[in-house]
Amino acid sequence: MSPPSTATLFSYSLALLFLLLSFSTPTNASNITLILAKYPQFSTFNHYLTATHLASQINRRQTITVLALDNTAMSSLLSRHFSLYTLKNVLSLHILVDYFGAKKLHRISKGSTLTSTMFQATGSASGTSGYVNITNLKGGKVGFGAEDNEGKLDATFVKSIKEIPYNISIIQISHPLDSTEAEAPTAAPSELNLTDIMSKQGCKAFAGLLQASGADETFNQNIDAGLTVFCPTDKVVSDFMPKYRNLTAPKKKSLLLYHGIPVYMNMQMLKTNTGTMNTLATDGANKFDFTVDNNQEVVSLDTTVVTAKITGIVKDEEPLMVLKINKVLLPKEMYKPVEPASGPSADAPADSTPADDQTLDHDGVGGLGDRRMGMVMVVLSLCIGMLLI
Ligand SMILES: *[C@@H]1O[C@H](CO)[C@@H](O)[C@H](O)[C@H]1NC(C)=O
Ligand SMILES: *[C@@H]1O[C@H](CO)[C@@H](O)[C@H](O)[C@H]1NC(C)=O
Ligand SMILES: *[C@@H]1O[C@H](CO)[C@@H](O)[C@H](O)[C@H]1NC(C)=O
Ligand SMILES: *[C@@H]1O[C@H](CO)[C@@H](O)[C@H](O)[C@H]1NC(C)=O
Ligand SMILES: *[C@@H]1O[C@H](CO)[C@@H](O)[C@H](O)[C@H]1NC(C)=O
């Protein structure tokens, strides 16, 4: 057997690399925006999926059916002048969190079913609203209607646009689905008062500091484009106050801005996108970043000075996310990093959160990030590949 040429080896390596890369993303790899871009008759629908951030939510799901509306159906919906946030609820009722290809639609057991939607899944809907009734009708038609629509099936199946079996199905329906609940006026996230939200959920002290320092303005300005806030709980902040009072006004502000990242990240995203994060305090050379670690379902933020754990969700409404943490984040630009040998909480304020009982081994195997694990896999597979040739 002649030794394999360099080109053969190279192509094997590439193939393996692609194989591994495709395994490393647990989400459905399709991009709804790109798929719909090929169909100009859905351009308005596609535009609003992006504007409402629903496109990214669709791309993150593994099993999804999108009930697409063409430009004519969309203009009848837009003529009702919903706010963008209400429109988001209405459109999320058109996203089924199950897979329905054309075949499955025409073969529904007992001829009728109720299926859950993204409107229901995000917790915006109450009771059974947020479910869609799909019914096989006479003459091979398939009817669709919101569950809270007094039995009316507003729309019928028109055609299948794209089916990737059991991952994503995009089908056209004739009319928008009416639902009183989805159409109810919704407060825009920027109309939500971040201070109020945090104050009512155990982050009153932190909210007070944001207001007193003027840092709240920067947080509010970032909500529309996507914002994740990590708020230390009240006890944690009160223990930290002696140190905080010692800071100059600009340093106080930097420390507070360090608790926000200018992007929406839910728990699922934080678990899969571990690594360095820029913060609202980042300004060119003033990096003010921290690292997100994920170890056995516990997500922690490591500033090199302190490691804080995420202990709860205060608010999750894309584009705004507010999470509770059990320590004040101390940037290495302002505090001396702890020596790697000492424990993670050497310089940390005392904290009394129950979640802190499950102390983690900071230098354990969990320190091997996904990426490094991926590299190890690539090298291993390459070796196996070479042996097989
Ligand atoms: C469907 O999604 C799964 C899980 O994310 C993925 O492994 C699979 O390759 C996808 N199938 C297709 C045809 O894209
Ligand atoms: C999907 O495609 C759009 C348009 O090209 C792009 O802006 C967006 O970043 C893509 N999303 C993902 C998750 O790749
Ligand atoms: C769906 O709606 C039809 C028409 O109103 C009704 O007859 C049927 O019982 C509904 N199906 C379910 C599962 O609720
Ligand atoms: C939020 O509410 C507080 C009082 O509850 C008020 O002082 C503050 O100005 C409000 N912020 C915004 C952005 O409306
Ligand atoms: C505050 O600063 C003073 C002077 O630098 C220092 O002596 C003191 O220990 C500091 N207090 C705290 C709580 O850090």
XYZ file of C-alpha atoms and ligand atoms in Angstrom:
459
model
C 0.000 0.000 0.000
C 1.520 3.332 -1.026
C 1.676 6.038 1.645
C -1.154 8.565 1.357
C -0.279 11.806 -0.386
C -0.177 15.072 1.512
C -3.263 16.197 -0.392
C -5.211 13.098 0.691
C -4.204 13.635 4.304
C -5.136 17.279 4.058
C -8.590 16.525 2.706
C -9.156 13.852 5.385
C -8.201 16.405 8.033
C -10.547 18.976 6.580
C -13.413 16.489 6.423
C -12.819 15.473 10.030
C -12.574 19.075 11.128
C -15.911 19.914 9.499
C -17.473 16.822 11.012
C -16.301 17.849 14.469
C -17.327 21.470 14.021
C -20.799 20.367 13.021
C -21.080 18.330 16.222
C -19.870 21.137 18.452
C -22.994 23.300 18.010
C -25.975 21.741 19.795
C -28.443 24.109 18.120
C -30.155 23.702 14.783
C -27.589 25.059 12.335
C -30.090 26.618 9.923
C -30.380 30.349 9.574
C -34.021 31.340 9.031
C -32.973 34.762 7.719
C -30.822 33.194 4.998
C -33.443 30.585 4.071
C -36.226 33.164 3.682
C -33.952 35.623 1.844
C -34.389 33.430 -1.239
C -38.127 34.168 -1.300
C -38.895 37.871 -1.960
C -42.612 37.276 -1.275
C -41.680 36.722 2.405
C -39.365 39.741 2.733
C -41.624 41.620 5.178
C -42.085 38.579 7.407
C -38.322 37.983 7.299
C -37.607 41.610 8.194
C -39.858 41.439 11.258
C -38.385 38.142 12.439
C -35.053 39.973 12.651
C -36.456 43.207 14.109
C -38.227 41.319 16.905
C -35.176 39.092 17.654
C -37.336 36.049 16.876
C -34.911 34.969 14.133
C -32.148 34.264 16.638
C -34.599 32.403 18.890
C -35.665 30.252 15.929
C -32.046 29.494 15.008
C -31.318 28.365 18.550
C -34.157 25.829 18.611
C -33.578 22.256 17.525
C -37.130 21.476 16.434
C -39.308 24.199 15.037
C -42.043 24.950 12.522
C -42.441 28.479 11.178
C -45.870 29.456 9.815
C -44.740 32.038 7.286
C -46.901 34.910 6.047
C -46.330 36.392 2.606
C -46.125 40.158 2.068
C -49.891 40.474 1.476
C -50.768 38.669 4.715
C -48.118 40.718 6.550
C -49.519 44.021 5.288
C -52.941 43.133 6.675
C -51.237 42.439 10.010
C -49.169 45.652 9.886
C -52.259 47.731 9.060
C -53.340 47.091 12.652
C -50.403 49.204 13.883
C -49.221 46.974 16.693
C -46.108 48.085 18.560
C -43.003 46.085 17.690
C -43.284 44.242 21.019
C -46.899 43.274 20.451
C -46.001 42.223 16.925
C -43.323 40.025 18.452
C -45.988 38.211 20.507
C -48.241 37.867 17.462
C -45.436 36.464 15.304
C -44.224 34.160 18.068
C -47.689 32.560 17.946
C -46.751 31.614 14.371
C -43.724 29.635 15.499
C -44.566 26.108 16.602
C -42.094 24.416 18.917
C -42.607 21.044 17.214
C -41.884 19.738 13.735
C -44.714 19.724 11.192
C -43.751 18.936 7.616
C -46.431 18.869 4.924
C -46.856 15.093 5.327
C -47.341 15.195 9.087
C -49.808 18.089 8.726
C -52.074 16.077 6.498
C -51.955 13.049 8.765
C -52.783 14.402 12.204
C -54.063 11.686 14.479
C -57.792 12.082 15.228
C -57.784 14.883 12.620
C -57.080 17.696 15.104
C -54.376 18.690 17.558
C -53.254 21.543 19.801
C -49.595 22.436 19.580
C -47.417 24.715 21.657
C -45.880 27.875 20.203
C -42.979 30.125 21.023
C -45.506 32.618 22.448
C -46.500 29.980 24.965
C -42.927 28.781 25.533
C -41.591 32.231 26.463
C -44.134 32.524 29.256
C -45.857 35.578 27.756
C -49.123 33.707 27.356
C -51.435 32.635 30.167
C -53.474 29.445 30.410
C -54.015 27.648 27.110
C -53.585 30.743 24.977
C -50.372 30.365 23.082
C -51.488 27.028 21.646
C -52.412 26.596 18.000
C -55.172 24.279 16.816
C -54.303 22.380 13.625
C -57.233 20.546 12.047
C -57.533 18.427 8.894
C -60.472 19.850 6.950
C -62.593 18.634 4.055
C -60.995 18.436 0.630
C -57.466 17.883 1.916
C -57.165 21.331 3.512
C -55.382 21.957 6.796
C -56.765 24.697 9.049
C -54.878 26.728 11.688
C -56.281 28.865 14.491
C -55.163 30.201 17.862
C -56.655 28.186 20.736
C -58.099 31.373 22.292
C -59.967 32.296 19.094
C -63.405 30.803 19.834
C -62.832 27.810 17.599
C -62.220 29.881 14.480
C -59.519 28.558 12.185
C -58.283 31.740 10.468
C -55.730 30.249 8.143
C -55.132 27.290 5.877
C -51.976 25.587 4.712
C -50.734 27.022 1.394
C -47.454 25.275 0.698
C -44.250 23.988 2.134
C -41.289 26.346 1.685
C -38.423 24.406 3.247
C -38.251 21.184 5.247
C -35.205 19.847 7.046
C -36.868 16.812 8.631
C -37.314 17.087 12.392
C -35.207 20.262 12.628
C -36.979 23.053 10.836
C -40.051 23.264 8.668
C -41.166 26.507 7.061
C -44.677 26.433 5.683
C -46.792 29.192 4.240
C -50.248 29.779 5.725
C -52.923 31.945 4.135
C -53.704 34.469 6.887
C -52.325 35.706 10.218
C -53.664 33.864 13.284
C -55.845 36.074 15.487
C -55.369 35.891 19.252
C -56.639 38.419 21.766
C -53.893 37.565 24.189
C -51.025 37.858 21.702
C -52.458 41.133 20.385
C -52.762 42.738 23.824
C -50.564 45.835 24.215
C -47.097 44.954 25.557
C -44.603 47.203 27.283
C -41.403 47.628 25.296
C -38.320 46.451 27.205
C -36.984 50.009 27.248
C -40.259 51.069 28.840
C -39.639 48.465 31.497
C -37.863 50.160 34.337
C -34.663 48.244 35.037
C -34.393 49.865 38.455
C -37.889 48.739 39.387
C -37.400 45.224 38.056
C -34.220 44.727 40.077
C -35.549 46.427 43.204
C -38.500 44.052 43.431
C -36.332 40.945 43.092
C -33.572 41.207 45.660
C -31.278 43.631 43.824
C -32.527 46.869 45.347
C -29.129 47.919 46.698
C -27.421 47.401 43.346
C -30.204 49.303 41.553
C -29.705 52.156 44.047
C -25.977 52.300 43.265
C -26.705 52.406 39.526
C -29.016 55.370 40.008
C -26.745 57.259 42.418
C -23.741 56.945 40.091
C -25.610 57.696 36.858
C -24.522 54.300 35.468
C -28.202 53.403 35.008
C -28.290 55.642 31.928
C -25.725 53.482 30.122
C -27.624 50.318 31.070
C -30.933 51.745 29.816
C -29.396 52.904 26.530
C -28.278 49.353 25.789
C -31.562 47.509 26.423
C -32.968 47.716 22.887
C -29.852 46.326 21.241
C -29.471 43.527 23.788
C -28.320 43.653 27.412
C -27.470 41.154 30.132
C -27.141 42.496 33.677
C -25.453 40.544 36.487
C -26.752 41.949 39.761
C -25.177 41.079 43.107
C -27.964 40.515 45.642
C -28.651 42.948 48.495
C -26.675 41.159 51.221
C -23.666 40.891 48.905
C -23.782 44.598 48.091
C -24.150 45.654 51.734
C -21.081 43.593 52.709
C -19.164 45.274 49.911
C -20.151 48.859 50.789
C -17.054 49.728 52.915
C -14.835 48.942 49.918
C -17.186 50.658 47.502
C -17.239 53.914 49.464
C -13.466 54.050 49.161
C -13.624 54.314 45.362
C -13.508 57.567 43.406
C -16.671 58.437 41.454
C -15.267 57.319 38.039
C -14.091 54.029 39.563
C -17.488 53.434 41.157
C -19.057 53.881 37.744
C -16.579 51.555 36.024
C -17.189 48.878 38.640
C -20.953 49.112 38.104
C -20.689 49.137 34.290
C -18.558 46.016 34.655
C -21.784 44.211 35.693
C -23.426 44.534 32.270
C -22.637 42.982 28.892
C -24.006 44.651 25.743
C -25.624 41.494 24.395
C -28.608 39.332 25.325
C -27.466 35.989 26.748
C -29.816 33.461 28.270
C -28.642 30.550 30.427
C -28.469 28.218 27.437
C -26.225 30.689 25.610
C -24.030 31.290 28.643
C -23.558 27.545 29.023
C -22.462 27.073 25.430
C -20.631 30.360 24.796
C -18.076 30.170 27.558
C -15.066 32.457 27.204
C -14.124 36.104 27.497
C -16.886 38.713 27.615
C -16.576 42.439 27.036
C -18.622 44.544 29.435
C -20.197 47.988 29.425
C -16.985 49.202 31.131
C -14.769 47.978 28.285
C -13.173 50.921 26.478
C -10.328 50.119 24.105
C -7.255 49.282 26.151
C -9.327 49.349 29.348
C -10.484 45.809 28.799
C -12.640 45.272 31.872
C -13.575 41.784 30.670
C -14.254 38.529 32.508
C -14.494 34.861 31.651
C -17.655 32.767 31.675
C -17.099 29.222 32.972
C -19.546 26.375 32.897
C -19.073 23.486 35.250
C -21.764 20.922 35.984
C -24.740 23.160 35.259
C -23.293 26.005 37.351
C -22.339 29.059 35.314
C -19.767 31.310 36.930
C -18.042 34.554 36.038
C -14.301 34.678 36.666
C -12.630 38.095 36.823
C -9.293 36.587 38.062
C -9.899 38.564 41.274
C -13.128 36.811 42.170
C -15.380 34.051 40.840
C -19.113 34.740 41.100
C -21.872 32.243 40.514
C -25.150 32.894 38.754
C -27.798 32.049 41.328
C -31.068 33.025 39.673
C -32.989 34.736 36.916
C -34.601 38.095 37.658
C -35.902 38.789 34.141
C -35.610 37.010 30.807
C -37.294 38.916 28.033
C -35.134 39.149 24.940
C -33.421 41.607 24.382
C -33.160 42.062 28.191
C -31.745 39.518 30.634
C -31.134 40.142 34.343
C -29.335 37.485 36.418
C -28.498 37.330 40.116
C -24.917 36.665 41.182
C -23.484 35.842 44.608
C -20.455 38.177 44.563
C -19.595 41.671 43.436
C -17.504 41.400 40.260
C -14.110 42.953 40.941
C -12.241 43.896 37.735
C -8.531 43.114 37.596
C -8.023 46.679 36.362
C -8.968 47.861 39.875
C -8.129 45.007 42.256
C -5.163 42.714 42.645
C -5.798 39.289 41.076
C -5.643 36.356 43.496
C -2.737 33.929 43.144
C -3.850 30.859 41.149
C -2.915 28.580 44.098
C -5.355 30.158 46.540
C -9.074 29.444 46.536
C -11.403 31.269 44.180
C -13.071 33.273 46.913
C -9.936 34.555 48.699
C -10.696 38.245 48.239
C -14.414 37.960 47.845
C -17.011 39.562 50.053
C -18.769 37.108 52.327
C -21.905 35.738 50.839
C -24.788 33.791 52.209
C -26.562 32.549 49.096
C -27.624 28.907 49.415
C -26.333 28.125 45.912
C -22.831 28.832 47.194
C -22.878 25.645 49.261
C -22.125 23.604 46.160
C -18.518 24.769 46.097
C -16.754 23.901 42.882
C -13.248 22.721 42.292
C -11.831 25.738 40.526
C -8.880 23.946 38.976
C -10.732 20.731 38.211
C -11.440 19.050 34.882
C -14.246 21.539 34.298
C -11.510 24.083 33.564
C -11.045 22.352 30.222
C -13.275 24.606 28.130
C -15.406 23.301 25.256
C -12.961 24.738 22.781
C -9.923 23.014 24.243
C -11.878 19.780 24.466
C -12.738 20.263 20.781
C -9.068 20.652 19.873
C -8.200 17.472 21.759
C -10.934 15.678 19.799
C -9.604 17.018 16.494
C -6.085 15.797 17.237
C -7.344 12.402 18.414
C -9.514 11.959 15.332
C -6.666 12.964 13.045
C -4.490 10.272 14.623
C -7.232 7.681 14.179
C -7.764 8.880 10.607
C -4.058 8.436 9.817
C -4.069 4.922 11.285
C -7.014 3.924 9.091
C -5.357 5.078 5.854
C -30.767 18.479 12.880
O -30.329 18.869 14.163
C -29.482 17.941 14.784
C -29.243 18.379 16.192
O -28.840 19.704 16.245
C -28.203 17.829 13.957
O -27.326 16.908 14.552
C -28.581 17.373 12.562
O -27.429 17.335 11.749
C -29.597 18.276 11.942
N -30.069 17.686 10.690
C -30.003 18.329 9.551
C -30.521 17.573 8.363
O -29.554 19.486 9.464
C -28.049 34.597 9.630
O -27.901 35.325 8.437
C -27.969 36.734 8.580
C -27.952 37.359 7.181
O -26.846 36.933 6.453
C -26.816 37.206 9.457
O -26.884 38.604 9.633
C -26.917 36.507 10.804
O -25.817 36.843 11.613
C -26.972 34.991 10.628
N -27.230 34.382 11.917
C -26.517 33.381 12.391
C -26.930 32.849 13.710
O -25.554 32.924 11.783
C -59.782 22.672 16.859
O -60.785 23.514 16.339
C -61.868 22.799 15.755
C -62.772 23.819 15.092
O -63.220 24.764 16.013
C -62.565 21.980 16.816
O -63.643 21.254 16.264
C -61.548 21.021 17.443
O -62.127 20.321 18.517
C -60.323 21.761 17.927
N -59.336 20.780 18.277
C -58.782 20.669 19.481
C -57.776 19.581 19.657
O -59.075 21.416 20.406
C -37.505 54.053 37.155
O -38.270 54.220 38.314
C -37.633 55.002 39.331
C -38.514 55.018 40.542
O -39.199 53.836 40.692
C -37.363 56.413 38.801
O -36.650 57.145 39.774
C -36.537 56.324 37.530
O -36.384 57.608 36.966
C -37.193 55.402 36.515
N -36.293 55.214 35.409
C -36.674 55.322 34.145
C -35.640 55.120 33.103
O -37.822 55.581 33.851
C -10.014 52.613 52.290
O -8.831 53.329 51.938
C -7.967 53.585 52.998
C -6.824 54.477 52.508
O -6.316 54.018 51.279
C -7.442 52.268 53.576
O -6.589 52.499 54.653
C -8.643 51.439 54.022
O -8.228 50.177 54.447
C -9.630 51.285 52.888
N -10.822 50.613 53.385
C -11.336 49.524 52.772
C -12.564 48.959 53.419
O -10.875 49.023 51.766
